[in-house]
Structure formats: structure tokens, C-alpha cells
N, CA and C of each residue as an Amber inpcrd file, in Angstrom:
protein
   435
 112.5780000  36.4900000 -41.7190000 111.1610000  36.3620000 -41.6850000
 110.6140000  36.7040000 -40.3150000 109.8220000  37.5220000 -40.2520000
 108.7160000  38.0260000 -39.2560000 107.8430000  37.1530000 -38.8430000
 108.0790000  36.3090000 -37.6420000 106.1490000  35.5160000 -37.1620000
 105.4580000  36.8280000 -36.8370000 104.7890000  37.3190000 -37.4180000
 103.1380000  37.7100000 -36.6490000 102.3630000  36.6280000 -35.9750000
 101.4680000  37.4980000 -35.2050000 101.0940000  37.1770000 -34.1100000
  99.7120000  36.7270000 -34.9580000  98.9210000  35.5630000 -34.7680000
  97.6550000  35.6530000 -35.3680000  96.4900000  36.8700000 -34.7530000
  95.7660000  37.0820000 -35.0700000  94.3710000  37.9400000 -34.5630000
  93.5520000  37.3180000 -34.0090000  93.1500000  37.9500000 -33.2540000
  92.3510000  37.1790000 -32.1760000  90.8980000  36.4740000 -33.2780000
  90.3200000  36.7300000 -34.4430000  89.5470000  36.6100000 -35.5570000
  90.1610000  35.4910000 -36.1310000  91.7450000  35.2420000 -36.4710000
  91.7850000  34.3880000 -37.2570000  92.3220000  33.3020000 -35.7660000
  92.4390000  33.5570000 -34.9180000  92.9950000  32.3340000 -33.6340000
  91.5730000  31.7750000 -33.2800000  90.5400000  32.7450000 -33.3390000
  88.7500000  31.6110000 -33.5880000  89.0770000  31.0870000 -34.5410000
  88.7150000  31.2380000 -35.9980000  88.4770000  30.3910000 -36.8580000
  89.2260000  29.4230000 -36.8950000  90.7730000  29.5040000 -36.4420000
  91.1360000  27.7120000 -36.2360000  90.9120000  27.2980000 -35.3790000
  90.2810000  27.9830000 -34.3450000  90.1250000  27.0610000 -33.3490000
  88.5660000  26.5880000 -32.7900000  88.0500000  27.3610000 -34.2680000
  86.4220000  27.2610000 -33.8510000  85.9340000  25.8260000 -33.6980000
  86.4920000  24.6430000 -33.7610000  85.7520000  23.1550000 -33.8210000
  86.0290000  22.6890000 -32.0800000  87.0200000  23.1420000 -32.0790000
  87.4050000  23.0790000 -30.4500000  86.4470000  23.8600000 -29.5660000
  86.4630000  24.7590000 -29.6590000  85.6090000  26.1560000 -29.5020000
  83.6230000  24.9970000 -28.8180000  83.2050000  24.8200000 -30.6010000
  82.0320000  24.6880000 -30.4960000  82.4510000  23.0690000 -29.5510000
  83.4450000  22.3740000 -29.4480000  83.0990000  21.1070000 -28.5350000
  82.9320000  21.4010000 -27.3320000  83.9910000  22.3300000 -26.7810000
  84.0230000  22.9530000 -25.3110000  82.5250000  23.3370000 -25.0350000
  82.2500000  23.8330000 -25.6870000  80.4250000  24.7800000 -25.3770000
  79.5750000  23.5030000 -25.4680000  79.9880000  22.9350000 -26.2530000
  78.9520000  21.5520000 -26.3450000  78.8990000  20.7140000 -25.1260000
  79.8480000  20.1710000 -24.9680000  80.4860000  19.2710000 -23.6490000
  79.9600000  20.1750000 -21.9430000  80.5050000  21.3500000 -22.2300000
  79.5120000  21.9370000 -20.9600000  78.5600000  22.1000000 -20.7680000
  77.7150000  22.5450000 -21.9890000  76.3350000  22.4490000 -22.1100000
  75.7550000  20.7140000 -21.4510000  76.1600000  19.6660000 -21.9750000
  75.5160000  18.4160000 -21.7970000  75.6970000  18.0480000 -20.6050000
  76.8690000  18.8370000 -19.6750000  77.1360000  18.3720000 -18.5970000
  76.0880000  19.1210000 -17.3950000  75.8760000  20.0440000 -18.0850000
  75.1780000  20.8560000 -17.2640000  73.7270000  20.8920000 -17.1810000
  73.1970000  20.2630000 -18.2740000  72.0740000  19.2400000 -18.3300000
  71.7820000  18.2460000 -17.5010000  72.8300000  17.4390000 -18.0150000
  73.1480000  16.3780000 -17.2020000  72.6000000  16.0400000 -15.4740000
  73.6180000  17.0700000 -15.4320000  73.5070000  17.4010000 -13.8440000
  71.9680000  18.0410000 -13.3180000  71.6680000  18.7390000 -14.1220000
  69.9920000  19.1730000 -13.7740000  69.0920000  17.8610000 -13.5460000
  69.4400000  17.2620000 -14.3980000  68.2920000  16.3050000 -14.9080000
  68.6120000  15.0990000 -13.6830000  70.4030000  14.6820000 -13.0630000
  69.9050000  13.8760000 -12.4950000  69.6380000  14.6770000 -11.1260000
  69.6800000  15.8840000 -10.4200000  69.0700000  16.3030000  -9.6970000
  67.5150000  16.1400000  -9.4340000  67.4210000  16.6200000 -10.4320000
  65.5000000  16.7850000 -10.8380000  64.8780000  14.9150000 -10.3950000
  65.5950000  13.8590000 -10.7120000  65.2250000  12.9110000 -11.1770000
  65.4410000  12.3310000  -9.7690000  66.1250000  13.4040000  -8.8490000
  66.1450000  12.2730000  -7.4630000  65.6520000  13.1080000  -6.8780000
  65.1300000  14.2860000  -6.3050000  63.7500000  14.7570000  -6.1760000
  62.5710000  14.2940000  -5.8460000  62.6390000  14.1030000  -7.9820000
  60.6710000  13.5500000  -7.8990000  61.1180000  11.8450000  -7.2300000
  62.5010000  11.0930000  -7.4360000  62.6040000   9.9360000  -7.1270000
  62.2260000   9.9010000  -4.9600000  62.5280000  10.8080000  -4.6850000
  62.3120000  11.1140000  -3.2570000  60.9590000  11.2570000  -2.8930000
  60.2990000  12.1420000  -3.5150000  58.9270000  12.7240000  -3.1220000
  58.1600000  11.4650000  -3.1640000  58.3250000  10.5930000  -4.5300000
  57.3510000   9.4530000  -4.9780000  57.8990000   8.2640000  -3.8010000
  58.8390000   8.3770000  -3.1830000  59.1950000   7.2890000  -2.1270000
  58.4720000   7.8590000  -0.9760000  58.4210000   8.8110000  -0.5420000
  58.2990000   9.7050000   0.5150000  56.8070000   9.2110000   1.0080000
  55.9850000   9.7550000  -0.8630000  54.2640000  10.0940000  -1.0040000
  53.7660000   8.5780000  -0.9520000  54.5630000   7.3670000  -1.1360000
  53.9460000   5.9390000  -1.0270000  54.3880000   5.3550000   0.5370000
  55.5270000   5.8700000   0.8940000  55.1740000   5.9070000   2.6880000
  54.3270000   6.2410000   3.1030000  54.0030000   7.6180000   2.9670000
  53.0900000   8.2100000   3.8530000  51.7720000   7.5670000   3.2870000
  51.2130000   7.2030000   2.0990000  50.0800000   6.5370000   2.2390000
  50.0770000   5.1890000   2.4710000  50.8150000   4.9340000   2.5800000
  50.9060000   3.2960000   3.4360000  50.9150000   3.6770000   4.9260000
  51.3540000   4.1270000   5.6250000  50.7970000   4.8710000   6.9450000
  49.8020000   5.3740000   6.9020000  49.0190000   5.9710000   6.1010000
  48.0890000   6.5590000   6.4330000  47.1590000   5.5590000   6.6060000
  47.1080000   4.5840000   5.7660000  46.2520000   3.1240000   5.6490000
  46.3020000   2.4360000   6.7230000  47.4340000   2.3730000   7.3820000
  47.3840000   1.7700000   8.6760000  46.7290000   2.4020000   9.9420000
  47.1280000   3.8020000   9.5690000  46.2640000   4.5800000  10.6610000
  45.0670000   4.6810000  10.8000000  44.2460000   4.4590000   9.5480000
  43.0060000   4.2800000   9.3810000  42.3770000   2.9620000  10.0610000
  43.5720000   1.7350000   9.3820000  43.3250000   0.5780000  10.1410000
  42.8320000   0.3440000  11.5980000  43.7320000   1.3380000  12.0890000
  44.0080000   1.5520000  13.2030000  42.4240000   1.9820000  14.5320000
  42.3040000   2.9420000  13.2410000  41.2540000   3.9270000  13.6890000
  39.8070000   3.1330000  13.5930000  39.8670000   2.2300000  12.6530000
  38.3560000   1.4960000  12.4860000  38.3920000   0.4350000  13.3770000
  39.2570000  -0.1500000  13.7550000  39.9410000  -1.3230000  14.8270000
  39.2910000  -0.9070000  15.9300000  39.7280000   0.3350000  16.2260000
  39.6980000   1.0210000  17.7250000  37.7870000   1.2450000  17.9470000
  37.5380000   1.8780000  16.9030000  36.3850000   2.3760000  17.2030000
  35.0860000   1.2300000  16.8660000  34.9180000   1.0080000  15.9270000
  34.0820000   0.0110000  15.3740000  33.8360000  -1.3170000  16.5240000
  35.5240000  -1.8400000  16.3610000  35.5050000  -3.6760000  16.7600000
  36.0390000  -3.3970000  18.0520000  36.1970000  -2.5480000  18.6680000
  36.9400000  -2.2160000  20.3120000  38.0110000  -3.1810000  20.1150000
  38.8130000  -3.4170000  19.2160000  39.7000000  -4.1070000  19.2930000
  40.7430000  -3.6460000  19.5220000  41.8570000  -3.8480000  20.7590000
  42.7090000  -3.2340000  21.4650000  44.0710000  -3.8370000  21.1060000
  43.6760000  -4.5590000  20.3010000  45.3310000  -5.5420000  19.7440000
  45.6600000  -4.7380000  18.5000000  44.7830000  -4.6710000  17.5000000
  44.8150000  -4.1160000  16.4970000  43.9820000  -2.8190000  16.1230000
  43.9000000  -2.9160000  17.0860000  43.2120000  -0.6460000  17.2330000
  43.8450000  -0.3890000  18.4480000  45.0380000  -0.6250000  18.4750000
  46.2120000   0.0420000  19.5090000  46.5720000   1.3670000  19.0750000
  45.8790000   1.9650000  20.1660000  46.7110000   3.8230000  19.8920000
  47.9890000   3.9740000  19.6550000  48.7590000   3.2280000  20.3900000
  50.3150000   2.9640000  20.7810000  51.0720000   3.1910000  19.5930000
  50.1070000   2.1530000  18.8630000  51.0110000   1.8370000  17.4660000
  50.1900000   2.9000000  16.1640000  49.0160000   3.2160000  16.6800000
  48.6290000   4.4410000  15.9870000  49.5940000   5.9970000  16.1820000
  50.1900000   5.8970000  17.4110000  51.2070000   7.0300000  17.4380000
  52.3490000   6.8950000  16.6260000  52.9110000   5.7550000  16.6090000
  54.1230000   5.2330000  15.7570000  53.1810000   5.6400000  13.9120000
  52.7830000   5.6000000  13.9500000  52.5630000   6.1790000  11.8450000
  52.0090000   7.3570000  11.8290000  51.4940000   8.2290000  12.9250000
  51.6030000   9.5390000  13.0610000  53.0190000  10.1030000  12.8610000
  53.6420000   9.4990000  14.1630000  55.1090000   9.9080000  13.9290000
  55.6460000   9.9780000  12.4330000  55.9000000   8.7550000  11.7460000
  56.6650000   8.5200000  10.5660000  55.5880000   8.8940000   9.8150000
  54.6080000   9.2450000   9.6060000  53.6720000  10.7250000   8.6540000
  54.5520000  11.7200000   8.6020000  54.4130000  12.1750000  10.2030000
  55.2270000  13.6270000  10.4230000  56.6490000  13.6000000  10.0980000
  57.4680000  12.6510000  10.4490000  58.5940000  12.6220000  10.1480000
  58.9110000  12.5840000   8.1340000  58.2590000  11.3050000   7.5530000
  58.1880000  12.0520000   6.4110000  57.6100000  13.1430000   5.4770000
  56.7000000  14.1040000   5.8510000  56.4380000  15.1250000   5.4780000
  57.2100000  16.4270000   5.6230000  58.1200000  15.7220000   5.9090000
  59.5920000  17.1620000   5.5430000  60.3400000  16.5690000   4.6580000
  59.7350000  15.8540000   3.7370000  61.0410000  15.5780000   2.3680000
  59.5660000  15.8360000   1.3180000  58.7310000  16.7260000   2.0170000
  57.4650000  16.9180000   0.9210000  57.5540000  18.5420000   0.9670000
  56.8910000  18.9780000  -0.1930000  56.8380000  20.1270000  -0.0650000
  55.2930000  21.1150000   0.5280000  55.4080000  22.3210000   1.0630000
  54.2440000  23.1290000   1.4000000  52.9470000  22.1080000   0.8380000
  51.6160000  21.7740000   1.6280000  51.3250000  21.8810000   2.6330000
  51.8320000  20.6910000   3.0110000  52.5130000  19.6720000   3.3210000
  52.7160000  18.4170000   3.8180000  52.8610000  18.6490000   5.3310000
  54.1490000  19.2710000   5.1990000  54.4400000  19.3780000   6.8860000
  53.2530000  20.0700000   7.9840000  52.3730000  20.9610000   6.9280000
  51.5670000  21.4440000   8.2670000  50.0140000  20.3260000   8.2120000
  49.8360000  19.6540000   7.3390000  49.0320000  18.5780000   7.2140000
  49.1650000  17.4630000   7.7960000  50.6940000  17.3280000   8.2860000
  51.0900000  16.2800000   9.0000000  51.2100000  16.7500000  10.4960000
  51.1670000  18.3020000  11.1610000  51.1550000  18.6150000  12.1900000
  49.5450000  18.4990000  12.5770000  48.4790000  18.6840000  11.5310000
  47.5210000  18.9540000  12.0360000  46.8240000  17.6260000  12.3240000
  47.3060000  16.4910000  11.3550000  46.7810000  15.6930000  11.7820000
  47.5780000  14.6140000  13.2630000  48.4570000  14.8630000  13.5370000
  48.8950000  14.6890000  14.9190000  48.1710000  15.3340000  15.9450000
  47.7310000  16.7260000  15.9520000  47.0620000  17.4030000  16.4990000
  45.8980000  16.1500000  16.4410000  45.0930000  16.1150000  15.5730000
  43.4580000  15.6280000  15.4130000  43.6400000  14.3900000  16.4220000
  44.6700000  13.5980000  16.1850000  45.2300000  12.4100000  16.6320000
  45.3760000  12.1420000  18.4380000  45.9310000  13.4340000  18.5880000
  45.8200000  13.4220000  20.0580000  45.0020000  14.0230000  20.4410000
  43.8130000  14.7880000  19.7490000  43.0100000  15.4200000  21.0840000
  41.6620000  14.0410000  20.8860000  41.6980000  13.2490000  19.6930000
  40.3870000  12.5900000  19.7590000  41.0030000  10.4670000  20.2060000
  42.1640000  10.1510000  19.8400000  42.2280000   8.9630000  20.3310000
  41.9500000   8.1050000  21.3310000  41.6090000   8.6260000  22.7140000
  41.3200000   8.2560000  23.8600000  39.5210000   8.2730000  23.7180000
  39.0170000   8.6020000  22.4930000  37.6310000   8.6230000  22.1130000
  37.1540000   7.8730000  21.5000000  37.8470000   7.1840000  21.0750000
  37.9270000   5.9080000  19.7060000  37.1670000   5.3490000  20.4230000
  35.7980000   4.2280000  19.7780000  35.1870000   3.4490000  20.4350000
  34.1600000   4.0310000  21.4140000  33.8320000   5.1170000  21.7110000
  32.8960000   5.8310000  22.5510000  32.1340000   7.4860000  22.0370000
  32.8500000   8.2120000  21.1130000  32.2080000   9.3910000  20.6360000
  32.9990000   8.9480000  18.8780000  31.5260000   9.2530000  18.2830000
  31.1490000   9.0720000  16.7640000  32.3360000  10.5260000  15.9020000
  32.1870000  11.7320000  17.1240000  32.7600000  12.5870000  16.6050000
  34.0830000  12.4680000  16.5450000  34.7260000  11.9430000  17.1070000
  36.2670000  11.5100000  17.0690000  37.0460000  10.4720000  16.2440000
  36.0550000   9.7720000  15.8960000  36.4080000   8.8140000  14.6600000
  36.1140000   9.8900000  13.2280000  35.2930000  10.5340000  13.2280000
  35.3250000  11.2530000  12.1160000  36.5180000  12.1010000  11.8880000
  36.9160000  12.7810000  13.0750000  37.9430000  13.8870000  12.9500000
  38.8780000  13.2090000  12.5840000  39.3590000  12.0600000  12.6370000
  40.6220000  11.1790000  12.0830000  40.5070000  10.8420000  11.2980000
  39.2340000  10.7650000  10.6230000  39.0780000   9.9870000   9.3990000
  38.8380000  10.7940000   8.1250000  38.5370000  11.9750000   8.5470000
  38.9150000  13.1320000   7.9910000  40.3110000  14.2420000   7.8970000
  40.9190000  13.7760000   8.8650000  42.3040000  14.2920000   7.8970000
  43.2730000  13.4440000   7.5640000  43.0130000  12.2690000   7.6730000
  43.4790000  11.1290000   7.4010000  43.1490000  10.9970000   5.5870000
  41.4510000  11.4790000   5.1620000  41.3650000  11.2680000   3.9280000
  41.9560000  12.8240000   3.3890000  41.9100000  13.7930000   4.1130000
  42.2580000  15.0320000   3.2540000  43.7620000  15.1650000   3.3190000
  44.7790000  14.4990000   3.6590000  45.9870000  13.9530000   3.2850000
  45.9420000  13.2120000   2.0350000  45.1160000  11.8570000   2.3230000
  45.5540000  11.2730000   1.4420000  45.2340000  12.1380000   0.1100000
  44.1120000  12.1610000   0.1680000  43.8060000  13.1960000  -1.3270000
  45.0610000  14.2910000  -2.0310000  45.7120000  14.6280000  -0.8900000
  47.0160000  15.7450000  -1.1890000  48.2780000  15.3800000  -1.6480000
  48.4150000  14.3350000  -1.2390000  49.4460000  12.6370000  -1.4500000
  49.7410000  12.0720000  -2.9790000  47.9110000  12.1600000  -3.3010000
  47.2090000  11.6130000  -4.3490000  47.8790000  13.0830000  -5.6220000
  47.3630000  13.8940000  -5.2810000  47.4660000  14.9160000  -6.2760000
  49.0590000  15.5070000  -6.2340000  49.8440000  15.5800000  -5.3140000
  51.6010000  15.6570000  -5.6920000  52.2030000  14.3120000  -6.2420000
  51.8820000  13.1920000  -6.4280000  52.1150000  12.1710000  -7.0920000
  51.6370000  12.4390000  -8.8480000  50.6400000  13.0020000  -8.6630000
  50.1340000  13.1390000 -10.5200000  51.2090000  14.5030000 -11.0310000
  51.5970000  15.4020000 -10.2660000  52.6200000  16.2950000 -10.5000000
  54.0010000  15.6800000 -10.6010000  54.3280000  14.4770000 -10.5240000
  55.7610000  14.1560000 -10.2760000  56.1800000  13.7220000 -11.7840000
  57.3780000  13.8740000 -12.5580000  57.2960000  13.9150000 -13.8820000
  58.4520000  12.1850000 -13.9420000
């Protein structure tokens, strides 16, 4: 008696259940893996985007302290530089415009702070990119799935 060799036609069909698990099993894994990528991401951004508006709140704090109540304990520039910083520092785990929204408002930060409490125009300039952050904050949070 002769073994023949099966055909590559009939070596699928017995082996087609194996076949479709292999494709299956990689497929789910490879899902898998997307999804928990994807899921620590938006899990990053949404940690990232509730820092930075909790800083931003303080900076504001900061900013109405300073200017309004001349209060130098709690409208301390000092500590208004410290949530500039950690703005800027977390706006590189954000995507386009964060980081240059967070440069500009460091910028706004240092050319008007030493104004706080004496020119009207310098409390605005902070308080204006202070809100046109937050607004940007606001709207990549409604994008996060």
C-alpha cells in the first residue's frame, strides 16, 4: 500500500476548524490590544484635562487674589508660577493645540503678573487665556470616548 500525500485542498478541509480558531484567536487579540491601548490614552488625556483645569482654577484664584483683594498670601505669584508650570508640564500628554496654549499662557503670565493689583489690563490678559484654555480642556474632554 501507497500513503499519498494529502493535497494541500484536502489538508484545509481537515484542518479548517483549527484554521478558523487560529484567525479567530488573533483577530480578538488584536482587538484586544487596540482597545486597551485606545482606553489608556483617552484614560490619560481625561487625567491630564482634569489637572490642568484644576490648575487653571487655582490660577485664576490666584489671579483675583492678587488683583482685586491685594492679597499677597493667597494672590502669591510664587505659587501662581508653580500651576503655570504643571499647566505646561501637563500639556504634553495633550494633543495639538495644548502645548502651544500652555506656552502662551506662561508667556501672558510673565509679561503681566508684576501688574496684578495696579493695571486692569493685565488681569484681563490672564483671565483670558486662562478662560480660552479652559474652554479647549472643556471641548477635548467631550471628544474622549
Amino acid at each position: 500500500m501507497k500513503n499519498e500525500p494529502y493535497g494541500i485542498g484536502q489538508q484545509i478541509q481537515r484542518n479548517l476548524l483549527a484554521i478558523i480558531s487560529l484567525v479567530v484567536a488573533i483577530s480578538a487579540l488584536s482587538y484586544n490590544t487596540w482597545r486597551n491601548e485606545t482606553t489608556e490614552v483617552n484614560r490619560n488625556l481625561r487625567v491630564a484635562s482634569f489637572e490642568i483645569l484644576i490648575n487653571l482654577g487655582k490660577l485664576q484664584l490666584i489671579t483675583d487674589y492678587a488683583h482685586y483683594d491685594n492679597n499677597s498670601e493667597q494672590g502669591n505669584p510664587i505659587t501662581g508660577w508653580g500651576h503655570v508650570a504643571m499647566i505646561e508640564d501637563l500639556s504634553f500628554l495633550m494633543p495639538a493645540p495644548f502645548p502651544e496654549m500652555a506656552a502662551d499662557l506662561k508667556q501672558v503670565w510673565s509679561d503681566n503678573w508684576q501688574n496684578l493689583g495696579k493695571d486692569q489690563n493685565s488681569v484681563k490678559h490672564i483671565t483670558n487665556a486662562i478662560i480660552a484654555m479652559r474652554k479647549t480642556v472643556k471641548s477635548q474632554l467631550k471628544t474622549i470616548n
